[in-house]
Coordinates of C-alpha atoms and ligand atoms in Angstrom, one line a residue:
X1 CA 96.7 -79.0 95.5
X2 CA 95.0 -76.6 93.4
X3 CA 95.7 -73.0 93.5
X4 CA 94.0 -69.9 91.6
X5 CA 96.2 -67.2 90.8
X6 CA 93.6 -64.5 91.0
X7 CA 94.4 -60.7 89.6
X8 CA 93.1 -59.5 93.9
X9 CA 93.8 -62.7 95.8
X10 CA 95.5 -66.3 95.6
X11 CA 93.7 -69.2 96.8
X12 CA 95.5 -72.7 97.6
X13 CA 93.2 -75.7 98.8
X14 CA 94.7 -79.2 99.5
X15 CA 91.9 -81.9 98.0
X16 CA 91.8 -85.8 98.9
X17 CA 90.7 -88.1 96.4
X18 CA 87.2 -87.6 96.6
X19 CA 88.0 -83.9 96.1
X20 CA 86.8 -82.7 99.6
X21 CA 89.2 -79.9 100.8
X22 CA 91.5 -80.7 103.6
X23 CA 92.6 -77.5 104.0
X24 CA 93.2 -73.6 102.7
X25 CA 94.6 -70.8 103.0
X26 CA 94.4 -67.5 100.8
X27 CA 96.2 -63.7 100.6
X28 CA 95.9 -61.0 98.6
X29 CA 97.8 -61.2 95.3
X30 CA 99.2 -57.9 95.4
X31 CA 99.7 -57.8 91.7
X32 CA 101.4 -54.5 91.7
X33 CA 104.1 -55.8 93.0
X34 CA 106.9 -57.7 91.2
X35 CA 106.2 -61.5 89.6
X36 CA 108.7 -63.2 91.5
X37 CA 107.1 -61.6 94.3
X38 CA 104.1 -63.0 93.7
X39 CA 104.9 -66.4 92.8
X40 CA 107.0 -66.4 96.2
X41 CA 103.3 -65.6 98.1
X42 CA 102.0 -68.6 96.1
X43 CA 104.4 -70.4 97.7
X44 CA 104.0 -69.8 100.7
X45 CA 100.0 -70.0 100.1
X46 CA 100.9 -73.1 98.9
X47 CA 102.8 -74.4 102.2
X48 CA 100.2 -72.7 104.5
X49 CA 97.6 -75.1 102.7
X50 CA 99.6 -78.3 103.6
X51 CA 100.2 -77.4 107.0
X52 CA 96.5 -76.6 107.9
X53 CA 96.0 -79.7 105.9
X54 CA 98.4 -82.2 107.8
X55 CA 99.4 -83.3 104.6
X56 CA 103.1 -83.4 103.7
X57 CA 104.9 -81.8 100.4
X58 CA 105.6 -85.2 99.7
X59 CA 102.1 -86.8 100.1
X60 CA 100.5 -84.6 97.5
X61 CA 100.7 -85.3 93.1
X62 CA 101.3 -81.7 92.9
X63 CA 100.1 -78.1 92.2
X64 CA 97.8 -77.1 89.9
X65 CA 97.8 -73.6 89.2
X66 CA 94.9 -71.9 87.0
X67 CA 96.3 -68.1 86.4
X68 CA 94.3 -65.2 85.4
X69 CA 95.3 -64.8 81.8
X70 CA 96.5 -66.1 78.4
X71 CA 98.6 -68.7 79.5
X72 CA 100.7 -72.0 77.6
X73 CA 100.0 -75.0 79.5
X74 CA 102.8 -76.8 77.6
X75 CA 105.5 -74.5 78.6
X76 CA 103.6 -73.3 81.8
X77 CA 104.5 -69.5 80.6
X78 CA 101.7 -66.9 81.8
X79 CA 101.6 -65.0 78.0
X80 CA 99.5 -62.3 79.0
X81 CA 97.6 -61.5 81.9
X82 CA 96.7 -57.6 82.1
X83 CA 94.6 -58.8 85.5
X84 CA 98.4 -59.1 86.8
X85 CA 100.6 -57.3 84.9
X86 CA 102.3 -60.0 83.3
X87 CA 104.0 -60.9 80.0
X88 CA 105.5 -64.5 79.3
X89 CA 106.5 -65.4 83.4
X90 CA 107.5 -68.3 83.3
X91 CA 105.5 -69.5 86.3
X92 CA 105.4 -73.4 86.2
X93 CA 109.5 -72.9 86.5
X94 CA 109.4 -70.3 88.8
X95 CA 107.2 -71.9 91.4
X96 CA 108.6 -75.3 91.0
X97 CA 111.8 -73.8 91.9
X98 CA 110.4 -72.6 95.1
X99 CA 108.7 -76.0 95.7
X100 CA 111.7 -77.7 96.0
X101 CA 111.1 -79.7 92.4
X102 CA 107.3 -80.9 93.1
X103 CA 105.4 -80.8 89.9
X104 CA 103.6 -77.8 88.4
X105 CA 101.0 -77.6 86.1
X106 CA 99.9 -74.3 84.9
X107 CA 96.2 -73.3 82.8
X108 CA 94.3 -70.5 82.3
X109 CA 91.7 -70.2 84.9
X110 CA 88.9 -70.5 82.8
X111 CA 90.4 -73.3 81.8
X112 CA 90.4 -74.9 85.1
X113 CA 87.2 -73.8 85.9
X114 CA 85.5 -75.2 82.8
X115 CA 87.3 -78.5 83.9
X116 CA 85.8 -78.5 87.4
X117 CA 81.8 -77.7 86.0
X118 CA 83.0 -80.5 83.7
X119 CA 83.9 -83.3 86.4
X120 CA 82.6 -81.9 89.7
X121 CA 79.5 -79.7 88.3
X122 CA 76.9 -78.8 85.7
X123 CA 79.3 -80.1 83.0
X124 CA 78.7 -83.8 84.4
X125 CA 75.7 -84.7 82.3
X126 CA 77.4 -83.2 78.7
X127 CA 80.5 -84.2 76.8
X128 CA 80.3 -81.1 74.9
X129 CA 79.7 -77.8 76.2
X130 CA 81.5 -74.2 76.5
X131 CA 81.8 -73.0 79.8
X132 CA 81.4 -68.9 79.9
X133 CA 82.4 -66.9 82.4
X134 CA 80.5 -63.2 82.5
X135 CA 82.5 -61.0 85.3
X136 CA 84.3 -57.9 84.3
X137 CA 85.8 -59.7 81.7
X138 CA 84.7 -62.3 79.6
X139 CA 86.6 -65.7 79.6
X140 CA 85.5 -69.5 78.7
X141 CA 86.7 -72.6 78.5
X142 CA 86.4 -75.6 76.4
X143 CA 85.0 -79.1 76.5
X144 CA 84.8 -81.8 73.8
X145 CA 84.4 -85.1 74.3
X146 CA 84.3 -85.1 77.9
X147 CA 88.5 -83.6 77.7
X148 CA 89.5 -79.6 78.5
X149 CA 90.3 -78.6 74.7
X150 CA 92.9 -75.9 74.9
X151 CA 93.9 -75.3 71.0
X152 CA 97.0 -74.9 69.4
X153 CA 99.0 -72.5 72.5
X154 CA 95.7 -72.7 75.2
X155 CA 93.8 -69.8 73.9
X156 CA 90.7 -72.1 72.8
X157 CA 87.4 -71.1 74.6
X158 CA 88.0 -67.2 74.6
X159 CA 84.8 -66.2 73.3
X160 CA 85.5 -62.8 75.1
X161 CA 87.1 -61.7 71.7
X162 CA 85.0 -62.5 69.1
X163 CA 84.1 -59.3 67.3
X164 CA 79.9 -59.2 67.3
X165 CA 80.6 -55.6 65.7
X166 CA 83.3 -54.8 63.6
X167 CA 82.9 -51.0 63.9
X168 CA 82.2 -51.5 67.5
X169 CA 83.8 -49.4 70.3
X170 CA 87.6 -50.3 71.0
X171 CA 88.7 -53.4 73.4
X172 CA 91.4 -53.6 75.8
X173 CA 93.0 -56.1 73.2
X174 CA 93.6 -53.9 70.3
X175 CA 90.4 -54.5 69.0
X176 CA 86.8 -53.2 68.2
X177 CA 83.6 -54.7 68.8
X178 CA 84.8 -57.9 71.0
X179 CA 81.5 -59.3 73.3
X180 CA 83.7 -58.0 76.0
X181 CA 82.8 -54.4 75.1
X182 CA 79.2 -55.1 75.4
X183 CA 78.4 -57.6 77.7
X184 CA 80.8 -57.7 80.2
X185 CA 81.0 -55.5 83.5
X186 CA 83.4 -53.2 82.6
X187 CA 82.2 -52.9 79.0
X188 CA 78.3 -52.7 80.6
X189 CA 79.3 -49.7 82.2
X190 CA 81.6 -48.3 79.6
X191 CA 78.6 -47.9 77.3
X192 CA 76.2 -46.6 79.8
X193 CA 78.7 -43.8 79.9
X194 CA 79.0 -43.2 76.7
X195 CA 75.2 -43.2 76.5
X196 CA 74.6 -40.7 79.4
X197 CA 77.3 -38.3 78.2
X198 CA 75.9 -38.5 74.6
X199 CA 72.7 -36.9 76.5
X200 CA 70.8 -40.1 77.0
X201 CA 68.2 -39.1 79.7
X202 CA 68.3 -41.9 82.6
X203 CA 65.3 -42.0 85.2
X204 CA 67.0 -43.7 87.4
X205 CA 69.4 -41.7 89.8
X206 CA 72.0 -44.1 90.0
X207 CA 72.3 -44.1 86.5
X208 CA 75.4 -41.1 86.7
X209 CA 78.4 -41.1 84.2
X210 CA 80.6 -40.6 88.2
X211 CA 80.6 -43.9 90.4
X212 CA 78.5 -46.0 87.9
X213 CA 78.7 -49.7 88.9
X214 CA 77.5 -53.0 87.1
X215 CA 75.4 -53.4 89.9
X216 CA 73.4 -50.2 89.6
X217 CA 72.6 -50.5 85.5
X218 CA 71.4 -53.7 86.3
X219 CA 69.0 -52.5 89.5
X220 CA 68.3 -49.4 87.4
X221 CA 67.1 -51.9 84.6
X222 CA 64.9 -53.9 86.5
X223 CA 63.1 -50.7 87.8
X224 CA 62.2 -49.9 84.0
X225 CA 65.1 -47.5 83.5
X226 CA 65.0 -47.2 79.9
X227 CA 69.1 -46.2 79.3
X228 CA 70.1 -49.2 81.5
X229 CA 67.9 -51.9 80.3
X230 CA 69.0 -50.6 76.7
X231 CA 72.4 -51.6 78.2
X232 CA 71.5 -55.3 79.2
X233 CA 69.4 -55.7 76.5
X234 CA 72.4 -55.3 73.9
X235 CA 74.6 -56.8 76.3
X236 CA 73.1 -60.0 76.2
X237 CA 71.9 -59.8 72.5
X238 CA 76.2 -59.6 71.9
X239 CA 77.0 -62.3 74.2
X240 CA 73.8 -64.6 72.2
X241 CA 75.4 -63.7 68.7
X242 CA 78.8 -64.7 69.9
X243 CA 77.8 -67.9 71.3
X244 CA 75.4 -68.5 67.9
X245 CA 78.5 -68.6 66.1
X246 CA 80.0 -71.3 68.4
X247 CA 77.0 -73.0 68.2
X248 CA 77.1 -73.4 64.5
X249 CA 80.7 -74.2 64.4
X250 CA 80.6 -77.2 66.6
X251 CA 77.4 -78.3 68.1
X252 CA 77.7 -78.5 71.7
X253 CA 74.8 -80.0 74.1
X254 CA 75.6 -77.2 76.8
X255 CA 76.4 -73.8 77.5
X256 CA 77.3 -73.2 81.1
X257 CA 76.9 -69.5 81.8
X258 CA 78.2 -68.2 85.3
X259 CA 80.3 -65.6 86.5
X260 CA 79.4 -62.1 88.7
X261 CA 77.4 -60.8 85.6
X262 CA 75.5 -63.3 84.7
X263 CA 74.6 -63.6 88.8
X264 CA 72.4 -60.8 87.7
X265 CA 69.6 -63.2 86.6
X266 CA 67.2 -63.3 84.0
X267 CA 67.4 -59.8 83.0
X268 CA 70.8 -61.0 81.4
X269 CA 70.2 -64.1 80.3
X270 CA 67.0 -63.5 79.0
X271 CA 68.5 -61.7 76.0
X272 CA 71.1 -63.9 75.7
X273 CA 68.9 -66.6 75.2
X274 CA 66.8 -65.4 73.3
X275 CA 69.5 -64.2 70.8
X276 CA 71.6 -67.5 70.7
X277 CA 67.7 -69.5 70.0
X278 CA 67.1 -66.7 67.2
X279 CA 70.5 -66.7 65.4
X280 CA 71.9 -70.2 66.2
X281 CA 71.1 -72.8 62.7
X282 CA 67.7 -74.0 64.3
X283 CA 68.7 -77.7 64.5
X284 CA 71.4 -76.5 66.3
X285 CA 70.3 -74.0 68.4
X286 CA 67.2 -76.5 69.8
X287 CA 69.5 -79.2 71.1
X288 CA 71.9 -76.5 73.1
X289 CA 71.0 -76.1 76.8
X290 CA 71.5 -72.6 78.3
X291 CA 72.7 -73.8 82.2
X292 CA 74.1 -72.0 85.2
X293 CA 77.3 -73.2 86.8
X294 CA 77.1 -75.9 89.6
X295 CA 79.9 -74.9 91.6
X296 CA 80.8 -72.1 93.6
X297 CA 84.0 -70.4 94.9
X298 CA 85.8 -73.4 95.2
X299 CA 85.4 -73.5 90.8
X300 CA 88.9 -72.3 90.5
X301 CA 90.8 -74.2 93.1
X302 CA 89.0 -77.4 92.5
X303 CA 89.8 -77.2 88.7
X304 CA 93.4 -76.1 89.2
X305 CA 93.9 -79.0 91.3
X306 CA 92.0 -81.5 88.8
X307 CA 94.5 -80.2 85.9
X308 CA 97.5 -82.6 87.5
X309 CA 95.2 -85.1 86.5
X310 CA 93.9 -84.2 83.2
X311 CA 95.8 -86.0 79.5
X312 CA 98.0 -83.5 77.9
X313 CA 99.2 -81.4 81.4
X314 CA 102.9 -83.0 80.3
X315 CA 102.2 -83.6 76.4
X316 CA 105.9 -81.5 75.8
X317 CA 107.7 -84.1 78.1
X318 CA 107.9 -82.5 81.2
X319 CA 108.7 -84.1 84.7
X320 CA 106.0 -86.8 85.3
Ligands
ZN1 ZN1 88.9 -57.9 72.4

């Protein structure tokens, strides 16, 4: 079973070996309510999956969750997940609790997803590759040597934070200058706003510092609007630096780009391209493939539920 603890809704799909779902189910996350709230509509997601599934709670290996934040797969604590509203909830224990004792396994959902493009999608053909997801946040996930690489306390693959300007405007993390400022959604349309109140002079007439959506910079760009194409221009020229430096630093074959932002297309990931070709150490930066996910919404279930099988999910000594 694979579930993914989204900051809007939870998902829960029940896979058979050959991962093809045997059933789902899904309801809203209501995150503003209390965490033992929500882990109690996981569970229930969670037993609403095996009935449509016909599959009993004994038949299954167990539930893997992939949770939308900083979390410790060893201890299965969410550290911090401002999606939620969470600090340190100790969700692996909480849920198994309501399980009944079946086993628990608990990533960061980039984590998970990164696992699935690594098993299931574009990921197949690479042992080494970052997986980057481009929403309104920017998460990733690592891969090296074919295994999900999850660092000292599971923060590895957060490219989101490195700082591409260190006088840059402030992040939600207590920082300035992150990639997530520039060239994620929310950050996209942060500094369009700042632009537009500054007194840049937009053509476009969706280009307004009221109601301004991702969606409309990028339309507004691609109809020659010179404030938002500014906009995705230095968005993608961030998220190309950020991913030069990874380049350099280990060498990977692949670069899997997905998420809602990078949906946009080329107007994106042109400049991101062409940023990580100029600034990556040539060797380097000719051997690394630029590549869009292979998956779809199924990403986060799919990887959640292949984390019960991945080396390390129990590396503390834990139930299994
Ligand atoms: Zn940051």
């Amino acid at each position: 079973m694979g579930v993914d603890l989204g900051g809007t809704n939870i998902r829960a799909a029940v896979f058979d070996e050959g991962m093809e779902v045997l059933g789902r189910f899904e309801m809203p996350t209501l995150a503003q309510e209390a965490a033992d709230d929500v882990i109690g509509r996981i569970a229930a997601c969670v037993r609403e999956a095996l009935d449509r599934s016909s599959v009993g709670a004994g038949d299954i290996g167990g539930v893997g969750v992939g949770a939308a934040g900083l979390t410790d797969w060893r201890t299965g604590v969410v550290v911090l997940a401002s999606n939620l509203g969470w600090k340190n909830v100790p969700l692996k224990e909480r849920l198994q609790q309501q399980l009944d004792g079946l086993r628990v396994e608990v990533d960061k959902d980039t984590n998970a997803a990164a696992l699935a493009e690594a098993r299931l999608g574009a990921g197949r053909e690479f042992k080494h590759f970052l997986y980057v997801t481009a929403g309104t946040g920017i998460g990733g996930g690592l891969i090296l040597g074919g295994a999900l690489y999850r660092g000292a306390t599971g923060g590895a693959g957060d490219i989101g934070h490195v700082v591409v300007d260190p006088d840059g405007p402030p992040c939600g993390c207590g920082g300035h200058g992150c990639v997530e400022v520039f060239s994620s959604g929310a950050g996209m349309v942060d500094r369009a706003r700042e632009m537009l109140s500054g007194g840049a002079q937009a053509a476009s007439s969706s280009m307004t510092v009221e109601g301004l959506t991702t969606e409309a910079i990028f339309e507004s760009a691609n109809q020659g609007d010179a404030v938002a194409a500014e906009v995705v221009e230095t968005a993608g020229r961030a998220l190309g630096l950020a991913l030069a430096g990874y380049v350099n630093l280990n060498n990977p074959e692949a670069i899997v780009l997905g998420g809602g932002v990078a949906r946009a297309g080329k107007v994106y990931t042109d400049p991101v391209e062409r940023e990580l070709r100029r600034r990556a150490l040539p060797a380097l930066g000719e051997v690394v493939r630029l590549v869009p996910p292979a998956l779809g919404d199924d990403v986060g279930v799919a990887g959640a539920a292949l984390l019960l099988a991945e080396p390390g999910a129990n590396e503390d000594g834990g139930e299994t």
